[in-house]
Amino acid sequence: MRTAAHAGLMACALMAGLSAGSAFAADSEGAWLKLKTPATSEQFIQDGSVWRCKAEVCTTTKVRALPVARACRKLAGQLGELTAFNYRGEPLDDAAITECNTAAKPKG
């Protein structure tokens, strides 16, 4: 009986660890952004990732491993001016977002 209780506790601890690991993995593989103006569509695809938007915030659970500044420029070029950006757990500060918006090439 003692072994069964111990096994049960170990299983609970393992599941808690897996849940925490999954949350961390999503944070380090996903991205979010905030637009200056609300998104014109509820979802779009960029580099194979499906982004979902609600008002001016867009999120995705998994993105390619690109440099954060390059990813920002591509998205700003497609969507318009960004006011906040976090890519694979790496946020851009205000100066980097300004540079991103300036360097973005509008999709035409």
PDB file of N, CA and C in Angstrom:
ATOM      1  N   MET A   1       0.827  -1.189   0.000  1.00  0.00           N
ATOM      2  CA  MET A   1       0.000   0.000   0.000  1.00  0.00           C
ATOM      3  C   MET A   1       0.870   1.251   0.000  1.00  0.00           C
ATOM      4  N   ARG A   2       1.936   1.192   0.723  1.00  0.00           N
ATOM      5  CA  ARG A   2       2.846   2.323   0.765  1.00  0.00           C
ATOM      6  C   ARG A   2       3.429   2.605  -0.624  1.00  0.00           C
ATOM      7  N   THR A   3       3.737   1.561  -1.367  1.00  0.00           N
ATOM      8  CA  THR A   3       4.300   1.703  -2.707  1.00  0.00           C
ATOM      9  C   THR A   3       3.281   2.319  -3.660  1.00  0.00           C
ATOM     10  N   ALA A   4       2.035   1.919  -3.566  1.00  0.00           N
ATOM     11  CA  ALA A   4       0.992   2.474  -4.434  1.00  0.00           C
ATOM     12  C   ALA A   4       0.808   3.963  -4.156  1.00  0.00           C
ATOM     13  N   ALA A   5       0.823   4.359  -2.900  1.00  0.00           N
ATOM     14  CA  ALA A   5       0.676   5.773  -2.552  1.00  0.00           C
ATOM     15  C   ALA A   5       1.871   6.564  -3.077  1.00  0.00           C
ATOM     16  N   HIS A   6       3.054   5.994  -2.919  1.00  0.00           N
ATOM     17  CA  HIS A   6       4.269   6.651  -3.410  1.00  0.00           C
ATOM     18  C   HIS A   6       4.210   6.805  -4.941  1.00  0.00           C
ATOM     19  N   ALA A   7       3.776   5.762  -5.619  1.00  0.00           N
ATOM     20  CA  ALA A   7       3.671   5.804  -7.075  1.00  0.00           C
ATOM     21  C   ALA A   7       2.660   6.870  -7.509  1.00  0.00           C
ATOM     22  N   GLY A   8       1.561   6.979  -6.782  1.00  0.00           N
ATOM     23  CA  GLY A   8       0.553   7.984  -7.091  1.00  0.00           C
ATOM     24  C   GLY A   8       1.098   9.397  -6.931  1.00  0.00           C
ATOM     25  N   LEU A   9       1.847   9.621  -5.859  1.00  0.00           N
ATOM     26  CA  LEU A   9       2.448  10.933  -5.639  1.00  0.00           C
ATOM     27  C   LEU A   9       3.472  11.260  -6.724  1.00  0.00           C
ATOM     28  N   MET A  10       4.247  10.273  -7.118  1.00  0.00           N
ATOM     29  CA  MET A  10       5.239  10.481  -8.172  1.00  0.00           C
ATOM     30  C   MET A  10       4.551  10.822  -9.496  1.00  0.00           C
ATOM     31  N   ALA A  11       3.443  10.148  -9.804  1.00  0.00           N
ATOM     32  CA  ALA A  11       2.708  10.416 -11.039  1.00  0.00           C
ATOM     33  C   ALA A  11       2.169  11.848 -11.035  1.00  0.00           C
ATOM     34  N   CYS A  12       1.649  12.292  -9.889  1.00  0.00           N
ATOM     35  CA  CYS A  12       1.137  13.666  -9.779  1.00  0.00           C
ATOM     36  C   CYS A  12       2.267  14.677  -9.973  1.00  0.00           C
ATOM     37  N   ALA A  13       3.406  14.412  -9.363  1.00  0.00           N
ATOM     38  CA  ALA A  13       4.551  15.316  -9.504  1.00  0.00           C
ATOM     39  C   ALA A  13       5.023  15.360 -10.948  1.00  0.00           C
ATOM     40  N   LEU A  14       5.045  14.223 -11.603  1.00  0.00           N
ATOM     41  CA  LEU A  14       5.469  14.156 -12.997  1.00  0.00           C
ATOM     42  C   LEU A  14       4.510  14.941 -13.884  1.00  0.00           C
ATOM     43  N   MET A  15       3.217  14.777 -13.670  1.00  0.00           N
ATOM     44  CA  MET A  15       2.232  15.495 -14.480  1.00  0.00           C
ATOM     45  C   MET A  15       2.340  17.013 -14.257  1.00  0.00           C
ATOM     46  N   ALA A  16       2.570  17.426 -13.021  1.00  0.00           N
ATOM     47  CA  ALA A  16       2.726  18.853 -12.736  1.00  0.00           C
ATOM     48  C   ALA A  16       3.947  19.395 -13.463  1.00  0.00           C
ATOM     49  N   GLY A  17       5.020  18.632 -13.475  1.00  0.00           N
ATOM     50  CA  GLY A  17       6.231  19.041 -14.172  1.00  0.00           C
ATOM     51  C   GLY A  17       6.012  19.126 -15.664  1.00  0.00           C
ATOM     52  N   LEU A  18       5.286  18.175 -16.229  1.00  0.00           N
ATOM     53  CA  LEU A  18       5.017  18.196 -17.665  1.00  0.00           C
ATOM     54  C   LEU A  18       4.152  19.389 -18.033  1.00  0.00           C
ATOM     55  N   SER A  19       3.169  19.712 -17.195  1.00  0.00           N
ATOM     56  CA  SER A  19       2.304  20.858 -17.470  1.00  0.00           C
ATOM     57  C   SER A  19       3.106  22.146 -17.453  1.00  0.00           C
ATOM     58  N   ALA A  20       3.982  22.290 -16.483  1.00  0.00           N
ATOM     59  CA  ALA A  20       4.807  23.488 -16.408  1.00  0.00           C
ATOM     60  C   ALA A  20       5.747  23.560 -17.603  1.00  0.00           C
ATOM     61  N   GLY A  21       6.290  22.439 -17.993  1.00  0.00           N
ATOM     62  CA  GLY A  21       7.189  22.395 -19.145  1.00  0.00           C
ATOM     63  C   GLY A  21       6.472  22.770 -20.419  1.00  0.00           C
ATOM     64  N   SER A  22       5.234  22.329 -20.577  1.00  0.00           N
ATOM     65  CA  SER A  22       4.459  22.658 -21.772  1.00  0.00           C
ATOM     66  C   SER A  22       4.185  24.143 -21.845  1.00  0.00           C
ATOM     67  N   ALA A  23       3.882  24.756 -20.713  1.00  0.00           N
ATOM     68  CA  ALA A  23       3.624  26.195 -20.694  1.00  0.00           C
ATOM     69  C   ALA A  23       4.885  26.955 -21.076  1.00  0.00           C
ATOM     70  N   PHE A  24       6.020  26.515 -20.570  1.00  0.00           N
ATOM     71  CA  PHE A  24       7.276  27.173 -20.903  1.00  0.00           C
ATOM     72  C   PHE A  24       7.596  27.000 -22.377  1.00  0.00           C
ATOM     73  N   ALA A  25       7.386  25.800 -22.909  1.00  0.00           N
ATOM     74  CA  ALA A  25       7.679  25.539 -24.319  1.00  0.00           C
ATOM     75  C   ALA A  25       6.828  26.428 -25.214  1.00  0.00           C
ATOM     76  N   ALA A  26       5.554  26.593 -24.884  1.00  0.00           N
ATOM     77  CA  ALA A  26       4.674  27.434 -25.693  1.00  0.00           C
ATOM     78  C   ALA A  26       5.166  28.881 -25.665  1.00  0.00           C
ATOM     79  N   ASP A  27       5.623  29.337 -24.493  1.00  0.00           N
ATOM     80  CA  ASP A  27       6.112  30.693 -24.353  1.00  0.00           C
ATOM     81  C   ASP A  27       7.386  30.906 -25.167  1.00  0.00           C
ATOM     82  N   SER A  28       8.254  29.893 -25.206  1.00  0.00           N
ATOM     83  CA  SER A  28       9.525  30.046 -25.901  1.00  0.00           C
ATOM     84  C   SER A  28       9.422  29.714 -27.386  1.00  0.00           C
ATOM     85  N   GLU A  29       8.286  29.223 -27.843  1.00  0.00           N
ATOM     86  CA  GLU A  29       8.108  28.896 -29.264  1.00  0.00           C
ATOM     87  C   GLU A  29       7.052  29.758 -29.936  1.00  0.00           C
ATOM     88  N   GLY A  30       6.258  30.449 -29.157  1.00  0.00           N
ATOM     89  CA  GLY A  30       5.182  31.258 -29.711  1.00  0.00           C
ATOM     90  C   GLY A  30       5.553  32.725 -29.815  1.00  0.00           C
ATOM     91  N   ALA A  31       4.561  33.529 -30.178  1.00  0.00           N
ATOM     92  CA  ALA A  31       4.794  34.963 -30.320  1.00  0.00           C
ATOM     93  C   ALA A  31       3.478  35.708 -30.171  1.00  0.00           C
ATOM     94  N   TRP A  32       3.580  36.980 -29.866  1.00  0.00           N
ATOM     95  CA  TRP A  32       2.419  37.855 -29.846  1.00  0.00           C
ATOM     96  C   TRP A  32       2.860  39.248 -30.259  1.00  0.00           C
ATOM     97  N   LEU A  33       1.894  40.003 -30.728  1.00  0.00           N
ATOM     98  CA  LEU A  33       2.177  41.379 -31.123  1.00  0.00           C
ATOM     99  C   LEU A  33       0.947  42.222 -30.871  1.00  0.00           C
ATOM    100  N   LYS A  34       1.188  43.513 -30.791  1.00  0.00           N
ATOM    101  CA  LYS A  34       0.088  44.461 -30.649  1.00  0.00           C
ATOM    102  C   LYS A  34       0.225  45.484 -31.764  1.00  0.00           C
ATOM    103  N   LEU A  35      -0.871  45.685 -32.481  1.00  0.00           N
ATOM    104  CA  LEU A  35      -0.910  46.615 -33.595  1.00  0.00           C
ATOM    105  C   LEU A  35      -1.345  48.006 -33.133  1.00  0.00           C
ATOM    106  N   LYS A  36      -0.966  49.013 -33.892  1.00  0.00           N
ATOM    107  CA  LYS A  36      -1.409  50.375 -33.596  1.00  0.00           C
ATOM    108  C   LYS A  36      -2.905  50.511 -33.834  1.00  0.00           C
ATOM    109  N   THR A  37      -3.405  49.841 -34.866  1.00  0.00           N
ATOM    110  CA  THR A  37      -4.836  49.851 -35.175  1.00  0.00           C
ATOM    111  C   THR A  37      -5.337  48.410 -35.186  1.00  0.00           C
ATOM    112  N   PRO A  38      -6.610  48.173 -34.945  1.00  0.00           N
ATOM    113  CA  PRO A  38      -7.131  46.797 -34.916  1.00  0.00           C
ATOM    114  C   PRO A  38      -6.850  46.031 -36.210  1.00  0.00           C
ATOM    115  N   ALA A  39      -6.646  44.743 -36.064  1.00  0.00           N
ATOM    116  CA  ALA A  39      -6.392  43.865 -37.210  1.00  0.00           C
ATOM    117  C   ALA A  39      -7.603  43.845 -38.135  1.00  0.00           C
ATOM    118  N   THR A  40      -7.339  43.693 -39.420  1.00  0.00           N
ATOM    119  CA  THR A  40      -8.421  43.669 -40.401  1.00  0.00           C
ATOM    120  C   THR A  40      -8.970  42.262 -40.620  1.00  0.00           C
ATOM    121  N   SER A  41      -8.283  41.240 -40.096  1.00  0.00           N
ATOM    122  CA  SER A  41      -8.794  39.868 -40.194  1.00  0.00           C
ATOM    123  C   SER A  41      -8.551  39.144 -38.873  1.00  0.00           C
ATOM    124  N   GLU A  42      -9.341  38.093 -38.646  1.00  0.00           N
ATOM    125  CA  GLU A  42      -9.228  37.343 -37.394  1.00  0.00           C
ATOM    126  C   GLU A  42      -8.065  36.372 -37.391  1.00  0.00           C
ATOM    127  N   GLN A  43      -7.567  36.011 -38.574  1.00  0.00           N
ATOM    128  CA  GLN A  43      -6.410  35.128 -38.620  1.00  0.00           C
ATOM    129  C   GLN A  43      -5.660  35.315 -39.928  1.00  0.00           C
ATOM    130  N   PHE A  44      -4.369  35.012 -39.890  1.00  0.00           N
ATOM    131  CA  PHE A  44      -3.528  35.072 -41.081  1.00  0.00           C
ATOM    132  C   PHE A  44      -2.380  34.086 -40.902  1.00  0.00           C
ATOM    133  N   ILE A  45      -1.695  33.795 -41.997  1.00  0.00           N
ATOM    134  CA  ILE A  45      -0.553  32.883 -41.953  1.00  0.00           C
ATOM    135  C   ILE A  45       0.694  33.658 -42.341  1.00  0.00           C
ATOM    136  N   GLN A  46       1.734  33.513 -41.540  1.00  0.00           N
ATOM    137  CA  GLN A  46       3.030  34.141 -41.817  1.00  0.00           C
ATOM    138  C   GLN A  46       4.111  33.106 -41.566  1.00  0.00           C
ATOM    139  N   ASP A  47       4.907  32.789 -42.567  1.00  0.00           N
ATOM    140  CA  ASP A  47       5.985  31.797 -42.460  1.00  0.00           C
ATOM    141  C   ASP A  47       5.500  30.462 -41.908  1.00  0.00           C
ATOM    142  N   GLY A  48       4.309  30.033 -42.317  1.00  0.00           N
ATOM    143  CA  GLY A  48       3.781  28.743 -41.902  1.00  0.00           C
ATOM    144  C   GLY A  48       3.096  28.733 -40.540  1.00  0.00           C
ATOM    145  N   SER A  49       3.083  29.852 -39.848  1.00  0.00           N
ATOM    146  CA  SER A  49       2.423  29.937 -38.539  1.00  0.00           C
ATOM    147  C   SER A  49       1.053  30.582 -38.689  1.00  0.00           C
ATOM    148  N   VAL A  50       0.070  29.999 -38.029  1.00  0.00           N
ATOM    149  CA  VAL A  50      -1.278  30.576 -38.036  1.00  0.00           C
ATOM    150  C   VAL A  50      -1.374  31.552 -36.864  1.00  0.00           C
ATOM    151  N   TRP A  51      -1.608  32.794 -37.180  1.00  0.00           N
ATOM    152  CA  TRP A  51      -1.786  33.846 -36.187  1.00  0.00           C
ATOM    153  C   TRP A  51      -3.269  34.118 -36.030  1.00  0.00           C
ATOM    154  N   ARG A  52      -3.705  34.341 -34.804  1.00  0.00           N
ATOM    155  CA  ARG A  52      -5.094  34.684 -34.520  1.00  0.00           C
ATOM    156  C   ARG A  52      -5.131  36.063 -33.875  1.00  0.00           C
ATOM    157  N   CYS A  53      -6.034  36.893 -34.352  1.00  0.00           N
ATOM    158  CA  CYS A  53      -6.107  38.275 -33.887  1.00  0.00           C
ATOM    159  C   CYS A  53      -7.467  38.581 -33.273  1.00  0.00           C
ATOM    160  N   LYS A  54      -7.418  39.386 -32.242  1.00  0.00           N
ATOM    161  CA  LYS A  54      -8.618  39.915 -31.616  1.00  0.00           C
ATOM    162  C   LYS A  54      -8.319  41.380 -31.330  1.00  0.00           C
ATOM    163  N   ALA A  55      -9.066  42.245 -31.982  1.00  0.00           N
ATOM    164  CA  ALA A  55      -8.829  43.701 -31.919  1.00  0.00           C
ATOM    165  C   ALA A  55      -7.411  43.978 -32.418  1.00  0.00           C
ATOM    166  N   GLU A  56      -6.552  44.553 -31.570  1.00  0.00           N
ATOM    167  CA  GLU A  56      -5.199  44.867 -32.027  1.00  0.00           C
ATOM    168  C   GLU A  56      -4.129  43.895 -31.530  1.00  0.00           C
ATOM    169  N   VAL A  57      -4.527  42.778 -30.920  1.00  0.00           N
ATOM    170  CA  VAL A  57      -3.564  41.791 -30.429  1.00  0.00           C
ATOM    171  C   VAL A  57      -3.643  40.515 -31.257  1.00  0.00           C
ATOM    172  N   CYS A  58      -2.475  40.052 -31.720  1.00  0.00           N
ATOM    173  CA  CYS A  58      -2.384  38.813 -32.498  1.00  0.00           C
ATOM    174  C   CYS A  58      -1.408  37.873 -31.811  1.00  0.00           C
ATOM    175  N   THR A  59      -1.739  36.573 -31.794  1.00  0.00           N
ATOM    176  CA  THR A  59      -0.896  35.580 -31.137  1.00  0.00           C
ATOM    177  C   THR A  59      -0.769  34.329 -31.997  1.00  0.00           C
ATOM    178  N   THR A  60       0.292  33.583 -31.751  1.00  0.00           N
ATOM    179  CA  THR A  60       0.485  32.269 -32.345  1.00  0.00           C
ATOM    180  C   THR A  60       1.249  31.415 -31.351  1.00  0.00           C
ATOM    181  N   THR A  61       1.043  30.107 -31.413  1.00  0.00           N
ATOM    182  CA  THR A  61       1.680  29.224 -30.434  1.00  0.00           C
ATOM    183  C   THR A  61       3.049  28.721 -30.857  1.00  0.00           C
ATOM    184  N   LYS A  62       3.350  28.772 -32.157  1.00  0.00           N
ATOM    185  CA  LYS A  62       4.647  28.276 -32.613  1.00  0.00           C
ATOM    186  C   LYS A  62       5.094  29.041 -33.850  1.00  0.00           C
ATOM    187  N   VAL A  63       6.334  29.507 -33.815  1.00  0.00           N
ATOM    188  CA  VAL A  63       6.907  30.239 -34.936  1.00  0.00           C
ATOM    189  C   VAL A  63       8.274  29.674 -35.299  1.00  0.00           C
ATOM    190  N   ARG A  64       8.730  30.016 -36.503  1.00  0.00           N
ATOM    191  CA  ARG A  64      10.069  29.615 -36.936  1.00  0.00           C
ATOM    192  C   ARG A  64      11.119  30.346 -36.111  1.00  0.00           C
ATOM    193  N   ALA A  65      12.293  29.774 -36.047  1.00  0.00           N
ATOM    194  CA  ALA A  65      13.399  30.394 -35.316  1.00  0.00           C
ATOM    195  C   ALA A  65      14.094  31.427 -36.195  1.00  0.00           C
ATOM    196  N   LEU A  66      13.552  32.625 -36.230  1.00  0.00           N
ATOM    197  CA  LEU A  66      14.144  33.742 -36.967  1.00  0.00           C
ATOM    198  C   LEU A  66      14.687  34.749 -35.962  1.00  0.00           C
ATOM    199  N   PRO A  67      15.631  35.581 -36.377  1.00  0.00           N
ATOM    200  CA  PRO A  67      16.019  36.690 -35.501  1.00  0.00           C
ATOM    201  C   PRO A  67      14.793  37.560 -35.221  1.00  0.00           C
ATOM    202  N   VAL A  68      14.647  38.000 -33.999  1.00  0.00           N
ATOM    203  CA  VAL A  68      13.443  38.720 -33.591  1.00  0.00           C
ATOM    204  C   VAL A  68      13.220  39.990 -34.421  1.00  0.00           C
ATOM    205  N   ALA A  69      14.281  40.712 -34.750  1.00  0.00           N
ATOM    206  CA  ALA A  69      14.130  41.951 -35.535  1.00  0.00           C
ATOM    207  C   ALA A  69      13.617  41.634 -36.947  1.00  0.00           C
ATOM    208  N   ARG A  70      14.116  40.562 -37.535  1.00  0.00           N
ATOM    209  CA  ARG A  70      13.664  40.188 -38.885  1.00  0.00           C
ATOM    210  C   ARG A  70      12.190  39.785 -38.862  1.00  0.00           C
ATOM    211  N   ALA A  71      11.812  38.985 -37.874  1.00  0.00           N
ATOM    212  CA  ALA A  71      10.414  38.570 -37.749  1.00  0.00           C
ATOM    213  C   ALA A  71       9.512  39.791 -37.578  1.00  0.00           C
ATOM    214  N   CYS A  72       9.959  40.745 -36.781  1.00  0.00           N
ATOM    215  CA  CYS A  72       9.182  41.969 -36.559  1.00  0.00           C
ATOM    216  C   CYS A  72       8.982  42.728 -37.866  1.00  0.00           C
ATOM    217  N   ARG A  73      10.054  42.899 -38.633  1.00  0.00           N
ATOM    218  CA  ARG A  73       9.951  43.633 -39.903  1.00  0.00           C
ATOM    219  C   ARG A  73       8.978  42.960 -40.862  1.00  0.00           C
ATOM    220  N   LYS A  74       9.040  41.618 -40.932  1.00  0.00           N
ATOM    221  CA  LYS A  74       8.143  40.894 -41.836  1.00  0.00           C
ATOM    222  C   LYS A  74       6.684  41.097 -41.428  1.00  0.00           C
ATOM    223  N   LEU A  75       6.410  41.001 -40.132  1.00  0.00           N
ATOM    224  CA  LEU A  75       5.038  41.147 -39.657  1.00  0.00           C
ATOM    225  C   LEU A  75       4.550  42.587 -39.783  1.00  0.00           C
ATOM    226  N   ALA A  76       5.391  43.545 -39.468  1.00  0.00           N
ATOM    227  CA  ALA A  76       5.000  44.950 -39.606  1.00  0.00           C
ATOM    228  C   ALA A  76       4.750  45.284 -41.072  1.00  0.00           C
ATOM    229  N   GLY A  77       5.522  44.690 -41.955  1.00  0.00           N
ATOM    230  CA  GLY A  77       5.303  44.910 -43.382  1.00  0.00           C
ATOM    231  C   GLY A  77       3.978  44.355 -43.858  1.00  0.00           C
ATOM    232  N   GLN A  78       3.562  43.250 -43.249  1.00  0.00           N
ATOM    233  CA  GLN A  78       2.301  42.621 -43.643  1.00  0.00           C
ATOM    234  C   GLN A  78       1.101  43.262 -42.965  1.00  0.00           C
ATOM    235  N   LEU A  79       1.248  43.637 -41.691  1.00  0.00           N
ATOM    236  CA  LEU A  79       0.097  44.067 -40.899  1.00  0.00           C
ATOM    237  C   LEU A  79      -0.010  45.565 -40.660  1.00  0.00           C
ATOM    238  N   GLY A  80       1.096  46.256 -40.707  1.00  0.00           N
ATOM    239  CA  GLY A  80       1.098  47.668 -40.359  1.00  0.00           C
ATOM    240  C   GLY A  80       1.884  47.896 -39.075  1.00  0.00           C
ATOM    241  N   GLU A  81       1.836  49.103 -38.565  1.00  0.00           N
ATOM    242  CA  GLU A  81       2.655  49.510 -37.430  1.00  0.00           C
ATOM    243  C   GLU A  81       2.361  48.697 -36.161  1.00  0.00           C
ATOM    244  N   LEU A  82       3.445  48.220 -35.528  1.00  0.00           N
ATOM    245  CA  LEU A  82       3.340  47.475 -34.268  1.00  0.00           C
ATOM    246  C   LEU A  82       3.655  48.398 -33.101  1.00  0.00           C
ATOM    247  N   THR A  83       3.004  48.138 -31.956  1.00  0.00           N
ATOM    248  CA  THR A  83       3.313  48.900 -30.745  1.00  0.00           C
ATOM    249  C   THR A  83       3.964  48.029 -29.680  1.00  0.00           C
ATOM    250  N   ALA A  84       3.887  46.712 -29.833  1.00  0.00           N
ATOM    251  CA  ALA A  84       4.550  45.770 -28.920  1.00  0.00           C
ATOM    252  C   ALA A  84       4.793  44.482 -29.690  1.00  0.00           C
ATOM    253  N   PHE A  85       5.885  43.768 -29.323  1.00  0.00           N
ATOM    254  CA  PHE A  85       6.233  42.543 -30.028  1.00  0.00           C
ATOM    255  C   PHE A  85       7.048  41.638 -29.115  1.00  0.00           C
ATOM    256  N   ASN A  86       6.652  40.365 -29.050  1.00  0.00           N
ATOM    257  CA  ASN A  86       7.370  39.352 -28.281  1.00  0.00           C
ATOM    258  C   ASN A  86       7.464  38.120 -29.157  1.00  0.00           C
ATOM    259  N   TYR A  87       8.677  37.671 -29.442  1.00  0.00           N
ATOM    260  CA  TYR A  87       8.906  36.567 -30.365  1.00  0.00           C
ATOM    261  C   TYR A  87       9.759  35.518 -29.681  1.00  0.00           C
ATOM    262  N   ARG A  88       9.185  34.315 -29.499  1.00  0.00           N
ATOM    263  CA  ARG A  88       9.877  33.203 -28.854  1.00  0.00           C
ATOM    264  C   ARG A  88      10.409  33.609 -27.472  1.00  0.00           C
ATOM    265  N   GLY A  89       9.596  34.367 -26.731  1.00  0.00           N
ATOM    266  CA  GLY A  89       9.965  34.782 -25.380  1.00  0.00           C
ATOM    267  C   GLY A  89      10.897  35.975 -25.312  1.00  0.00           C
ATOM    268  N   GLU A  90      11.196  36.589 -26.457  1.00  0.00           N
ATOM    269  CA  GLU A  90      12.100  37.741 -26.499  1.00  0.00           C
ATOM    270  C   GLU A  90      11.324  38.997 -26.874  1.00  0.00           C
ATOM    271  N   PRO A  91      11.087  39.885 -25.908  1.00  0.00           N
ATOM    272  CA  PRO A  91      10.348  41.116 -26.215  1.00  0.00           C
ATOM    273  C   PRO A  91      11.256  42.168 -26.844  1.00  0.00           C
ATOM    274  N   LEU A  92      10.671  43.015 -27.675  1.00  0.00           N
ATOM    275  CA  LEU A  92      11.399  44.164 -28.211  1.00  0.00           C
ATOM    276  C   LEU A  92      11.065  45.386 -27.370  1.00  0.00           C
ATOM    277  N   ASP A  93      12.073  46.210 -27.109  1.00  0.00           N
ATOM    278  CA  ASP A  93      11.817  47.456 -26.381  1.00  0.00           C
ATOM    279  C   ASP A  93      11.290  48.506 -27.362  1.00  0.00           C
ATOM    280  N   ASP A  94      10.915  49.657 -26.844  1.00  0.00           N
ATOM    281  CA  ASP A  94      10.302  50.704 -27.672  1.00  0.00           C
ATOM    282  C   ASP A  94      11.205  51.138 -28.827  1.00  0.00           C
ATOM    283  N   ALA A  95      12.498  51.284 -28.567  1.00  0.00           N
ATOM    284  CA  ALA A  95      13.430  51.721 -29.616  1.00  0.00           C
ATOM    285  C   ALA A  95      13.512  50.682 -30.734  1.00  0.00           C
ATOM    286  N   ALA A  96      13.554  49.403 -30.373  1.00  0.00           N
ATOM    287  CA  ALA A  96      13.633  48.334 -31.372  1.00  0.00           C
ATOM    288  C   ALA A  96      12.336  48.246 -32.182  1.00  0.00           C
ATOM    289  N   ILE A  97      11.194  48.493 -31.538  1.00  0.00           N
ATOM    290  CA  ILE A  97       9.918  48.470 -32.259  1.00  0.00           C
ATOM    291  C   ILE A  97       9.849  49.643 -33.240  1.00  0.00           C
ATOM    292  N   THR A  98      10.341  50.811 -32.834  1.00  0.00           N
ATOM    293  CA  THR A  98      10.384  51.966 -33.733  1.00  0.00           C
ATOM    294  C   THR A  98      11.258  51.649 -34.939  1.00  0.00           C
ATOM    295  N   GLU A  99      12.415  51.048 -34.688  1.00  0.00           N
ATOM    296  CA  GLU A  99      13.314  50.666 -35.782  1.00  0.00           C
ATOM    297  C   GLU A  99      12.658  49.626 -36.693  1.00  0.00           C
ATOM    298  N   CYS A 100      11.957  48.673 -36.095  1.00  0.00           N
ATOM    299  CA  CYS A 100      11.246  47.637 -36.851  1.00  0.00           C
ATOM    300  C   CYS A 100      10.215  48.266 -37.781  1.00  0.00           C
ATOM    301  N   ASN A 101       9.393  49.153 -37.248  1.00  0.00           N
ATOM    302  CA  ASN A 101       8.348  49.797 -38.053  1.00  0.00           C
ATOM    303  C   ASN A 101       8.943  50.644 -39.179  1.00  0.00           C
ATOM    304  N   THR A 102      10.047  51.305 -38.905  1.00  0.00           N
ATOM    305  CA  THR A 102      10.701  52.145 -39.907  1.00  0.00           C
ATOM    306  C   THR A 102      11.288  51.304 -41.038  1.00  0.00           C
ATOM    307  N   ALA A 103      11.884  50.160 -40.680  1.00  0.00           N
ATOM    308  CA  ALA A 103      12.553  49.305 -41.664  1.00  0.00           C
ATOM    309  C   ALA A 103      11.601  48.372 -42.401  1.00  0.00           C
ATOM    310  N   ALA A 104      10.382  48.207 -41.903  1.00  0.00           N
ATOM    311  CA  ALA A 104       9.426  47.276 -42.521  1.00  0.00           C
ATOM    312  C   ALA A 104       9.078  47.716 -43.926  1.00  0.00           C
ATOM    313  N   LYS A 105       9.014  46.744 -44.812  1.00  0.00           N
ATOM    314  CA  LYS A 105       8.629  47.030 -46.194  1.00  0.00           C
ATOM    315  C   LYS A 105       7.185  46.602 -46.377  1.00  0.00           C
ATOM    316  N   PRO A 106       6.292  47.554 -46.635  1.00  0.00           N
ATOM    317  CA  PRO A 106       4.880  47.203 -46.799  1.00  0.00           C
ATOM    318  C   PRO A 106       4.686  46.176 -47.913  1.00  0.00           C
ATOM    319  N   LYS A 107       3.800  45.237 -47.641  1.00  0.00           N
ATOM    320  CA  LYS A 107       3.485  44.220 -48.638  1.00  0.00           C
ATOM    321  C   LYS A 107       2.688  44.893 -49.744  1.00  0.00           C
ATOM    322  N   GLY A 108       3.119  44.705 -50.965  1.00  0.00           N
ATOM    323  CA  GLY A 108       2.442  45.409 -52.036  1.00  0.00           C
ATOM    324  C   GLY A 108       2.152  44.596 -53.188  1.00  0.00           C
TER     325      GLY A 108
END
